[in-house]
Amino acid sequence: MPDSLTVAPTSDPRRVRAPDGTLLSPPSGWALLPPGDAGLTRRVKAAGPSWTVVEKKGRKTFSQGIWAPEAHISAARAALEAERATPAYAKRRASDAARREREQAEYEVDFANSVLRFLAFAPTFTAHAKRLAVLVSVHATPVGSGTVARTERIPIERRAEAAVIAWLRHQTTRYDDMSIARVKGARREVRRELAEVSRALLDVHRRDAPHPAASCPLCTAIENPRKPE
């Protein structure tokens, strides 16, 4: 059996399931290191054999920690705590935090500009476009938000478009209150249909023809956006 395995959890906290379906019990002297400290996890893995416990829920996977020799976990934790107590580490952490803040601020501006380019509203609705770009960006760009804006798998232009359509779906349609059948593809089809409605609504604002804001779902949502639940 290889020293490093990726295993699945079972109802028994002391047993895991190997990729081939075999039920395994961690060797004597091993302990479970919970997830949450990436630096400690990396050190424990580098120190020797380990079993990474991963639970799959739908298309997503979630770490449940790693099994490894308890001696390796204790040694890695002690070494890391000593390193983190030094002034050099504190300085590096502060520098990293400042860099991340700069990068996040730059990304928020780039993303808002990408949203504006996608909207391409007529001059009459310039103020609406700017307000909408801010609303979408504030919702979509926070680190850890899990929105399409945080993925690097697609160009920023497509992220901006998808984020606008998602914002409109929640703010200008009844999507959040819909009862959608638990049938494969049903939710995707509903979203596709609502996206067409949202695109048509955007097109109205790409024409330089004013309309009553009170009867426009988008104008109303921009003026009084719903708070996320």
Backbone as CSV, one residue per row, in Angstrom:
resi,resn,N_x,N_y,N_z,CA_x,CA_y,CA_z,C_x,C_y,C_z
1,MET,0.847,-1.195,0.000,0.000,0.000,0.000,0.888,1.252,0.000
2,PRO,0.589,2.235,-0.846,1.403,3.457,-0.883,1.324,4.229,0.423
3,ASP,2.409,4.972,0.711,2.451,5.740,1.949,1.435,6.870,1.964
4,SER,1.154,7.449,0.794,0.217,8.563,0.701,-1.026,8.137,-0.050
5,LEU,-2.171,8.338,0.577,-3.440,7.937,-0.020,-4.444,9.080,0.074
6,THR,-5.383,9.099,-0.847,-6.545,9.969,-0.730,-7.719,9.056,-0.458
7,VAL,-8.361,9.230,0.685,-9.410,8.316,1.124,-10.695,9.088,1.399
8,ALA,-11.788,8.339,1.542,-13.093,8.941,1.837,-13.493,8.596,3.263
9,PRO,-14.234,9.473,3.913,-14.664,9.194,5.291,-15.777,8.159,5.307
10,THR,-16.014,7.565,6.465,-17.129,6.644,6.669,-17.868,7.091,7.930
11,SER,-18.937,6.385,8.260,-19.695,6.722,9.470,-18.880,6.456,10.731
12,ASP,-17.850,5.609,10.616,-16.959,5.312,11.737,-15.767,6.268,11.672
13,PRO,-15.600,7.141,12.656,-14.506,8.125,12.594,-13.114,7.508,12.564
14,ARG,-13.008,6.218,12.913,-11.705,5.559,12.921,-11.484,4.699,11.691
15,ARG,-12.380,4.796,10.730,-12.221,4.010,9.504,-12.443,4.896,8.288
16,VAL,-11.715,4.595,7.208,-11.841,5.341,5.959,-11.960,4.341,4.818
17,ARG,-12.344,4.872,3.659,-12.503,3.999,2.494,-11.455,4.366,1.440
18,ALA,-10.672,3.371,1.036,-9.635,3.565,0.024,-10.261,3.725,-1.358
19,PRO,-9.506,4.216,-2.344,-10.040,4.392,-3.701,-10.626,3.112,-4.298
20,ASP,-10.100,1.946,-3.895,-10.626,0.682,-4.430,-11.811,0.148,-3.624
21,GLY,-12.282,0.940,-2.640,-13.439,0.529,-1.848,-13.095,-0.180,-0.558
22,THR,-11.834,-0.494,-0.358,-11.410,-1.198,0.849,-11.553,-0.316,2.085
23,LEU,-12.060,-0.901,3.163,-12.150,-0.174,4.430,-10.825,-0.290,5.162
24,LEU,-10.309,0.852,5.615,-9.012,0.871,6.272,-9.118,1.542,7.634
25,SER,-8.261,1.115,8.555,-8.117,1.775,9.846,-6.716,2.365,9.896
26,PRO,-6.564,3.604,10.321,-5.231,4.210,10.392,-4.303,3.379,11.269
27,PRO,-3.032,3.314,10.932,-2.073,2.550,11.739,-1.986,3.063,13.171
28,SER,-1.519,2.225,14.042,-1.326,2.612,15.435,-0.342,3.780,15.514
29,GLY,-0.656,4.726,16.367,0.231,5.873,16.515,-0.090,7.025,15.590
30,TRP,-1.116,6.859,14.748,-1.518,7.927,13.848,-2.639,8.748,14.491
31,ALA,-2.762,9.998,14.067,-3.821,10.884,14.549,-4.380,11.669,13.383
32,LEU,-5.584,12.198,13.576,-6.234,12.977,12.518,-5.949,14.461,12.739
33,LEU,-5.323,15.086,11.754,-5.095,16.534,11.787,-6.256,17.207,11.069
34,PRO,-7.061,17.993,11.768,-8.220,18.636,11.131,-7.778,19.626,10.053
35,PRO,-8.668,19.930,9.105,-8.325,20.917,8.082,-8.342,22.325,8.670
36,GLY,-7.778,23.265,7.936,-7.850,24.655,8.379,-6.517,25.365,8.460
37,ASP,-5.422,24.599,8.576,-4.094,25.219,8.632,-3.262,24.628,7.499
38,ALA,-3.259,25.332,6.366,-2.595,24.807,5.170,-1.096,24.624,5.390
39,GLY,-0.480,25.552,6.113,0.951,25.445,6.342,1.308,24.215,7.157
40,LEU,0.537,23.944,8.191,0.779,22.766,9.020,0.519,21.495,8.227
41,THR,-0.539,21.491,7.450,-0.866,20.320,6.634,0.269,19.999,5.666
42,ARG,0.816,21.030,5.014,1.914,20.801,4.060,3.114,20.192,4.757
43,ARG,3.420,20.678,5.950,4.589,20.151,6.663,4.395,18.706,7.091
44,VAL,3.200,18.399,7.535,2.935,17.022,7.956,3.023,16.081,6.754
45,LYS,2.488,16.492,5.625,2.562,15.653,4.424,4.009,15.451,3.984
46,ALA,4.806,16.524,4.098,6.202,16.428,3.673,7.036,15.563,4.618
47,ALA,6.550,15.396,5.845,7.320,14.657,6.855,7.281,13.152,6.658
48,GLY,6.308,12.657,5.908,6.222,11.209,5.737,4.851,10.760,5.271
49,PRO,4.479,9.506,5.541,3.216,8.963,5.048,2.005,9.681,5.647
50,SER,0.939,9.757,4.860,-0.296,10.384,5.337,-1.451,9.934,4.468
51,TRP,-2.640,10.013,5.030,-3.866,9.728,4.288,-4.719,10.993,4.283
52,THR,-5.002,11.505,3.120,-5.824,12.711,3.000,-7.290,12.303,2.902
53,VAL,-8.102,12.778,3.825,-9.523,12.412,3.855,-10.319,13.478,3.104
54,VAL,-10.983,13.064,2.039,-11.741,13.985,1.190,-13.163,13.474,1.031
55,GLU,-14.124,14.344,1.298,-15.536,13.985,1.138,-16.089,14.689,-0.085
56,LYS,-16.761,13.937,-0.943,-17.342,14.520,-2.153,-18.840,14.707,-1.970
57,LYS,-19.301,15.929,-2.228,-20.725,16.254,-2.166,-21.115,16.894,-3.482
58,GLY,-21.812,16.128,-4.300,-22.140,16.618,-5.624,-20.872,16.779,-6.444
59,ARG,-20.676,17.965,-6.990,-19.476,18.224,-7.783,-18.340,18.785,-6.939
60,LYS,-18.606,19.043,-5.677,-17.598,19.659,-4.826,-16.956,18.640,-3.899
61,THR,-15.711,18.919,-3.541,-15.003,18.066,-2.589,-14.593,18.905,-1.385
62,PHE,-14.621,18.282,-0.219,-14.311,18.981,1.018,-13.282,18.179,1.810
63,SER,-12.249,18.866,2.263,-11.224,18.202,3.065,-11.754,17.925,4.458
64,GLN,-11.482,16.728,4.943,-11.842,16.355,6.313,-10.598,16.150,7.169
65,GLY,-9.458,16.618,6.648,-8.207,16.496,7.397,-7.306,15.410,6.841
66,ILE,-6.223,15.146,7.560,-5.309,14.082,7.127,-4.921,13.229,8.341
67,TRP,-4.812,11.937,8.074,-4.271,11.009,9.064,-2.767,10.924,8.844
68,ALA,-2.014,10.995,9.916,-0.556,10.918,9.828,-0.003,10.514,11.187
69,PRO,1.245,10.092,11.231,1.845,9.750,12.536,1.721,10.937,13.494
70,GLU,1.241,10.666,14.695,1.032,11.744,15.665,2.337,12.476,15.979
71,ALA,3.446,11.751,15.949,4.751,12.369,16.220,5.078,13.412,15.155
72,HIS,4.725,13.113,13.889,4.984,14.067,12.807,4.125,15.324,12.987
73,ILE,2.877,15.120,13.385,1.971,16.266,13.586,2.485,17.154,14.712
74,SER,2.898,16.538,15.823,3.379,17.307,16.980,4.648,18.074,16.639
75,ALA,5.569,17.417,15.932,6.834,18.064,15.575,6.601,19.219,14.609
76,ALA,5.734,18.996,13.628,5.457,20.048,12.646,4.757,21.223,13.305
77,ARG,3.835,20.941,14.211,3.114,22.021,14.905,4.079,22.847,15.773
78,ALA,4.964,22.180,16.491,5.917,22.890,17.349,6.848,23.766,16.519
79,ALA,7.344,23.226,15.412,8.257,23.988,14.564,7.556,25.195,13.951
80,LEU,6.316,24.988,13.543,5.568,26.074,12.917,5.221,27.161,13.933
81,GLU,4.856,26.763,15.137,4.542,27.747,16.178,5.772,28.587,16.514
82,ALA,6.935,27.947,16.543,8.167,28.682,16.830,8.471,29.678,15.716
83,GLU,8.284,29.249,14.489,8.537,30.134,13.345,7.561,31.313,13.344
84,ARG,6.296,31.032,13.650,5.283,32.078,13.615,5.431,33.075,14.764
85,ALA,6.231,32.748,15.735,6.433,33.658,16.865,7.550,34.667,16.606
86,THR,8.264,34.544,15.487,9.393,35.432,15.210,8.929,36.751,14.586
87,PRO,9.680,37.842,14.803,9.355,39.131,14.179,9.369,39.055,12.654
88,ALA,10.275,38.254,12.111,10.372,38.135,10.649,9.078,37.582,10.068
89,TYR,8.504,36.617,10.764,7.252,36.036,10.279,6.124,37.066,10.340
90,ALA,6.051,37.810,11.441,5.008,38.830,11.578,5.139,39.886,10.480
91,LYS,6.391,40.274,10.170,6.624,41.269,9.114,6.186,40.717,7.763
92,ARG,6.510,39.452,7.512,6.130,38.842,6.233,4.615,38.729,6.110
93,ARG,3.964,38.387,7.207,2.498,38.297,7.200,1.866,39.640,6.887
94,ALA,2.389,40.707,7.512,1.852,42.048,7.263,2.064,42.450,5.811
95,SER,3.240,42.107,5.280,3.533,42.435,3.875,2.609,41.676,2.937
96,ASP,2.383,40.400,3.240,1.490,39.584,2.403,0.061,40.115,2.446
97,ALA,-0.385,40.526,3.638,-1.746,41.055,3.778,-1.906,42.343,2.978
98,ALA,-0.899,43.215,3.039,-0.958,44.472,2.288,-0.983,44.198,0.783
99,ARG,-0.175,43.218,0.352,-0.152,42.872,-1.077,-1.507,42.341,-1.530
100,ARG,-2.124,41.474,-0.710,-3.426,40.919,-1.075,-4.490,42.017,-1.142
101,GLU,-4.405,42.971,-0.228,-5.363,44.080,-0.245,-5.211,44.904,-1.524
102,ARG,-3.966,45.156,-1.935,-3.734,45.904,-3.180,-4.271,45.139,-4.375
103,GLU,-3.975,43.850,-4.409,-4.431,43.031,-5.531,-5.952,42.972,-5.588
104,GLN,-6.596,42.870,-4.409,-8.049,42.821,-4.357,-8.642,44.139,-4.838
105,ALA,-8.067,45.254,-4.401,-8.568,46.568,-4.822,-8.429,46.742,-6.334
106,GLU,-7.296,46.304,-6.874,-7.076,46.410,-8.320,-8.071,45.523,-9.079
107,TYR,-8.318,44.322,-8.529,-9.246,43.422,-9.200,-10.661,43.983,-9.181
108,GLU,-11.055,44.582,-8.075,-12.403,45.160,-7.983,-12.598,46.234,-9.050
109,VAL,-11.568,47.061,-9.255,-11.657,48.115,-10.287,-11.714,47.486,-11.675
110,ASP,-10.826,46.521,-11.939,-10.818,45.857,-13.251,-12.152,45.174,-13.524
111,PHE,-12.703,44.538,-12.491,-13.963,43.814,-12.675,-15.108,44.776,-12.944
112,ALA,-15.159,45.877,-12.191,-16.220,46.866,-12.401,-16.135,47.444,-13.813
113,ASN,-14.927,47.695,-14.289,-14.768,48.208,-15.652,-15.209,47.186,-16.690
114,SER,-14.941,45.909,-16.412,-15.397,44.852,-17.319,-16.916,44.777,-17.344
115,VAL,-17.544,44.972,-16.190,-19.005,44.999,-16.120,-19.542,46.169,-16.941
116,LEU,-18.920,47.323,-16.810,-19.357,48.499,-17.572,-19.269,48.238,-19.072
117,ARG,-18.177,47.619,-19.495,-18.024,47.323,-20.933,-19.096,46.351,-21.408
118,PHE,-19.415,45.374,-20.588,-20.467,44.432,-20.974,-21.823,45.109,-21.040
119,LEU,-22.112,45.969,-20.070,-23.414,46.633,-20.044,-23.619,47.491,-21.287
120,ALA,-22.624,48.289,-21.628,-22.690,49.138,-22.828,-24.001,49.911,-22.894
121,PHE,-24.410,50.493,-21.778,-25.660,51.254,-21.732,-25.540,52.536,-22.557
122,ALA,-26.671,52.995,-23.029,-26.737,54.256,-23.768,-26.408,55.413,-22.824
123,PRO,-25.975,56.571,-23.366,-25.622,57.726,-22.521,-26.716,58.109,-21.526
124,THR,-27.969,57.933,-21.920,-29.071,58.270,-21.015,-28.978,57.497,-19.706
125,PHE,-28.424,56.300,-19.776,-28.390,55.422,-18.597,-26.973,55.239,-18.055
126,THR,-26.109,56.219,-18.287,-24.734,56.127,-17.789,-24.688,55.975,-16.270
127,ALA,-25.488,56.777,-15.579,-25.503,56.697,-14.119,-25.976,55.321,-13.654
128,HIS,-26.969,54.766,-14.344,-27.466,53.435,-14.001,-26.352,52.389,-14.181
129,ALA,-25.612,52.517,-15.283,-24.547,51.555,-15.557,-23.482,51.596,-14.467
130,LYS,-23.091,52.795,-14.065,-22.061,52.923,-13.031,-22.544,52.346,-11.699
131,ARG,-23.785,52.638,-11.358,-24.347,52.126,-10.107,-24.454,50.603,-10.152
132,LEU,-24.888,50.067,-11.287,-25.029,48.615,-11.422,-23.670,47.937,-11.366
133,ALA,-22.661,48.550,-11.982,-21.314,47.970,-11.966,-20.803,47.864,-10.537
134,VAL,-21.082,48.877,-9.737,-20.656,48.856,-8.328,-21.404,47.771,-7.566
135,LEU,-22.720,47.698,-7.753,-23.530,46.706,-7.038,-23.093,45.283,-7.365
136,VAL,-22.875,45.008,-8.639,-22.467,43.663,-9.054,-21.081,43.344,-8.516
137,SER,-20.163,44.298,-8.607,-18.792,44.065,-8.160,-18.719,43.837,-6.655
138,VAL,-19.446,44.645,-5.903,-19.442,44.495,-4.445,-19.954,43.110,-4.050
139,HIS,-20.944,42.631,-4.777,-21.504,41.305,-4.473,-20.583,40.179,-4.914
140,ALA,-19.963,40.333,-6.083,-19.294,39.194,-6.712,-17.813,39.060,-6.416
141,THR,-17.123,40.141,-6.058,-15.663,40.066,-5.992,-15.042,39.711,-4.646
142,PRO,-15.769,39.742,-3.514,-15.089,39.421,-2.255,-14.412,38.050,-2.278
143,VAL,-13.226,37.990,-1.691,-12.504,36.727,-1.599,-13.330,35.734,-0.789
144,GLY,-13.454,34.526,-1.305,-14.221,33.497,-0.601,-15.706,33.539,-0.878
145,SER,-16.152,34.438,-1.763,-17.586,34.544,-2.044,-18.110,33.348,-2.824
146,GLY,-17.207,32.667,-3.527,-17.625,31.500,-4.297,-18.379,31.843,-5.566
147,THR,-18.380,33.101,-5.970,-19.097,33.508,-7.182,-18.211,33.296,-8.402
148,VAL,-18.833,33.436,-9.573,-18.105,33.250,-10.822,-16.996,34.279,-10.969
149,ALA,-17.127,35.420,-10.303,-16.105,36.462,-10.403,-14.771,36.023,-9.812
150,ARG,-14.788,35.000,-8.949,-13.559,34.566,-8.290,-12.836,33.463,-9.035
151,THR,-13.410,32.968,-10.115,-12.758,31.892,-10.857,-11.812,32.461,-11.890
152,GLU,-10.703,31.778,-12.115,-9.751,32.195,-13.135,-9.822,31.278,-14.349
153,ARG,-10.825,30.419,-14.377,-10.931,29.459,-15.472,-11.481,30.086,-16.739
154,ILE,-12.117,31.248,-16.629,-12.666,31.929,-17.795,-12.193,33.377,-17.790
155,PRO,-12.139,34.035,-18.963,-11.674,35.427,-19.037,-12.549,36.346,-18.192
156,ILE,-11.976,37.471,-17.764,-12.701,38.394,-16.902,-13.947,38.938,-17.585
157,GLU,-13.920,39.048,-18.923,-15.093,39.540,-19.641,-16.281,38.594,-19.461
158,ARG,-16.022,37.300,-19.506,-17.099,36.326,-19.320,-17.534,36.261,-17.861
159,ARG,-16.581,36.464,-16.948,-16.933,36.506,-15.520,-17.879,37.674,-15.259
160,ALA,-17.562,38.828,-15.860,-18.394,40.012,-15.665,-19.799,39.776,-16.209
161,GLU,-19.881,39.209,-17.388,-21.193,38.932,-17.985,-22.001,37.980,-17.113
162,ALA,-21.368,36.901,-16.672,-22.069,35.917,-15.851,-22.501,36.521,-14.519
163,ALA,-21.663,37.394,-13.944,-22.007,38.010,-12.664,-23.198,38.948,-12.807
164,VAL,-23.260,39.683,-13.911,-24.400,40.579,-14.156,-25.683,39.774,-14.291
165,ILE,-25.643,38.708,-15.089,-26.834,37.883,-15.301,-27.283,37.249,-13.989
166,ALA,-26.329,36.813,-13.176,-26.683,36.211,-11.883,-27.318,37.255,-10.965
167,TRP,-26.764,38.465,-10.950,-27.318,39.531,-10.100,-28.738,39.851,-10.531
168,LEU,-28.953,39.957,-11.830,-30.299,40.252,-12.336,-31.269,39.124,-12.006
169,ARG,-30.793,37.892,-12.071,-31.662,36.750,-11.774,-32.223,36.852,-10.370
170,HIS,-31.383,37.244,-9.427,-31.830,37.339,-8.030,-32.566,38.642,-7.724
171,GLN,-32.260,39.694,-8.466,-32.801,41.012,-8.134,-34.027,41.409,-8.950
172,THR,-34.197,40.859,-10.142,-35.291,41.326,-11.017,-36.253,40.223,-11.431
173,THR,-36.040,39.001,-10.935,-36.956,37.904,-11.280,-37.438,37.232,-9.999
174,ARG,-38.323,36.278,-10.140,-38.872,35.541,-8.992,-38.074,34.269,-8.706
175,TYR,-36.865,34.196,-9.244,-36.076,32.977,-9.145,-35.955,32.453,-7.709
176,ASP,-35.670,33.339,-6.761,-35.449,32.901,-5.372,-36.696,32.312,-4.732
177,ASP,-37.864,32.632,-5.280,-39.119,32.128,-4.707,-39.726,30.995,-5.528
178,MET,-39.049,30.620,-6.607,-39.597,29.584,-7.484,-39.486,28.200,-6.862
179,SER,-40.466,27.369,-7.162,-40.411,25.966,-6.775,-40.001,25.185,-8.022
180,ILE,-38.755,24.751,-8.057,-38.208,24.088,-9.244,-38.118,22.589,-8.996
181,ALA,-38.639,21.819,-9.935,-38.649,20.361,-9.800,-37.234,19.822,-9.641
182,ARG,-37.093,18.840,-8.777,-35.787,18.221,-8.566,-35.520,17.191,-9.661
183,VAL,-35.408,17.709,-10.847,-35.148,16.877,-12.027,-33.854,17.363,-12.657
184,LYS,-33.032,16.448,-13.078,-31.744,16.826,-13.667,-31.951,17.792,-14.834
185,GLY,-31.288,18.927,-14.750,-31.355,19.906,-15.825,-32.456,20.935,-15.672
186,ALA,-33.384,20.721,-14.728,-34.518,21.638,-14.579,-34.057,23.027,-14.135
187,ARG,-33.211,23.085,-13.142,-32.737,24.381,-12.659,-31.909,25.086,-13.731
188,ARG,-31.120,24.330,-14.461,-30.317,24.916,-15.530,-31.202,25.521,-16.598
189,GLU,-32.305,24.853,-16.916,-33.223,25.358,-17.939,-33.921,26.624,-17.458
190,VAL,-34.312,26.643,-16.181,-34.952,27.843,-15.630,-33.978,29.012,-15.698
191,ARG,-32.741,28.763,-15.335,-31.747,29.832,-15.368,-31.521,30.320,-16.800
192,ARG,-31.529,29.406,-17.746,-31.330,29.798,-19.149,-32.470,30.704,-19.602
193,GLU,-33.700,30.324,-19.249,-34.850,31.137,-19.647,-34.812,32.519,-18.992
194,LEU,-34.458,32.562,-17.718,-34.391,33.845,-17.022,-33.246,34.702,-17.549
195,ALA,-32.189,34.063,-18.000,-31.068,34.814,-18.568,-31.501,35.548,-19.826
196,GLU,-32.354,34.909,-20.624,-32.860,35.565,-21.833,-33.696,36.786,-21.460
197,VAL,-34.495,36.657,-20.412,-35.299,37.793,-19.938,-34.379,38.921,-19.477
198,SER,-33.323,38.558,-18.753,-32.391,39.555,-18.245,-31.658,40.261,-19.383
199,ARG,-31.284,39.506,-20.399,-30.589,40.110,-21.544,-31.497,41.098,-22.279
200,ALA,-32.760,40.748,-22.382,-33.710,41.656,-23.021,-33.857,42.934,-22.192
201,LEU,-33.840,42.792,-20.883,-33.940,43.953,-19.993,-32.712,44.847,-20.145
202,LEU,-31.553,44.234,-20.276,-30.336,45.017,-20.491,-30.402,45.762,-21.826
203,ASP,-30.931,45.103,-22.848,-31.010,45.725,-24.178,-31.854,46.998,-24.160
204,VAL,-32.859,47.030,-23.305,-33.700,48.230,-23.191,-32.846,49.432,-22.797
205,HIS,-31.850,49.199,-21.969,-31.002,50.284,-21.480,-29.827,50.568,-22.409
206,ARG,-29.710,49.800,-23.456,-28.679,50.071,-24.466,-29.205,50.965,-25.583
207,ARG,-30.467,51.307,-25.486,-31.085,52.235,-26.439,-31.300,53.573,-25.749
208,ASP,-30.997,54.638,-26.432,-31.083,55.974,-25.834,-32.518,56.480,-25.857
209,ALA,-33.383,55.731,-25.171,-34.804,56.083,-25.104,-35.257,55.951,-23.658
210,PRO,-35.427,57.062,-22.957,-35.846,57.014,-21.547,-37.181,56.297,-21.370
211,HIS,-37.364,55.684,-20.199,-38.618,55.006,-19.894,-38.935,55.217,-18.408
212,PRO,-40.164,55.015,-18.002,-40.538,55.219,-16.594,-39.774,54.271,-15.671
213,ALA,-38.961,54.809,-14.795,-38.145,53.980,-13.910,-38.990,53.146,-12.958
214,ALA,-40.153,53.680,-12.557,-40.987,52.984,-11.580,-41.503,51.649,-12.094
215,SER,-41.646,51.530,-13.410,-42.172,50.284,-13.991,-41.070,49.400,-14.563
216,CYS,-39.814,49.785,-14.362,-38.681,49.011,-14.890,-38.059,48.183,-13.768
217,PRO,-38.048,46.864,-13.888,-37.470,46.014,-12.840,-36.005,46.325,-12.558
218,LEU,-35.245,46.629,-13.614,-33.825,46.896,-13.426,-33.604,48.237,-12.724
219,CYS,-34.299,49.273,-13.161,-34.169,50.586,-12.515,-34.562,50.498,-11.047
220,THR,-35.615,49.737,-10.776,-36.070,49.571,-9.394,-35.026,48.836,-8.562
221,ALA,-34.444,47.793,-9.141,-33.442,47.007,-8.411,-32.174,47.825,-8.151
222,ILE,-31.793,48.661,-9.118,-30.617,49.501,-8.931,-30.850,50.510,-7.813
223,GLU,-32.059,51.055,-7.763,-32.388,52.059,-6.761,-32.543,51.439,-5.366
224,ASN,-33.161,50.252,-5.328,-33.401,49.589,-4.035,-33.088,48.093,-4.147
225,PRO,-31.813,47.747,-4.187,-31.459,46.324,-4.312,-31.852,45.523,-3.086
226,ARG,-32.246,44.274,-3.326,-32.588,43.393,-2.207,-31.319,43.002,-1.466
227,LYS,-31.443,42.817,-0.184,-30.322,42.346,0.600,-30.196,40.844,0.438
228,PRO,-28.976,40.343,0.254,-28.773,38.887,0.132,-29.288,38.176,1.361
229,GLU,-29.931,37.027,1.141,-30.447,36.242,2.268,-29.358,35.381,2.875
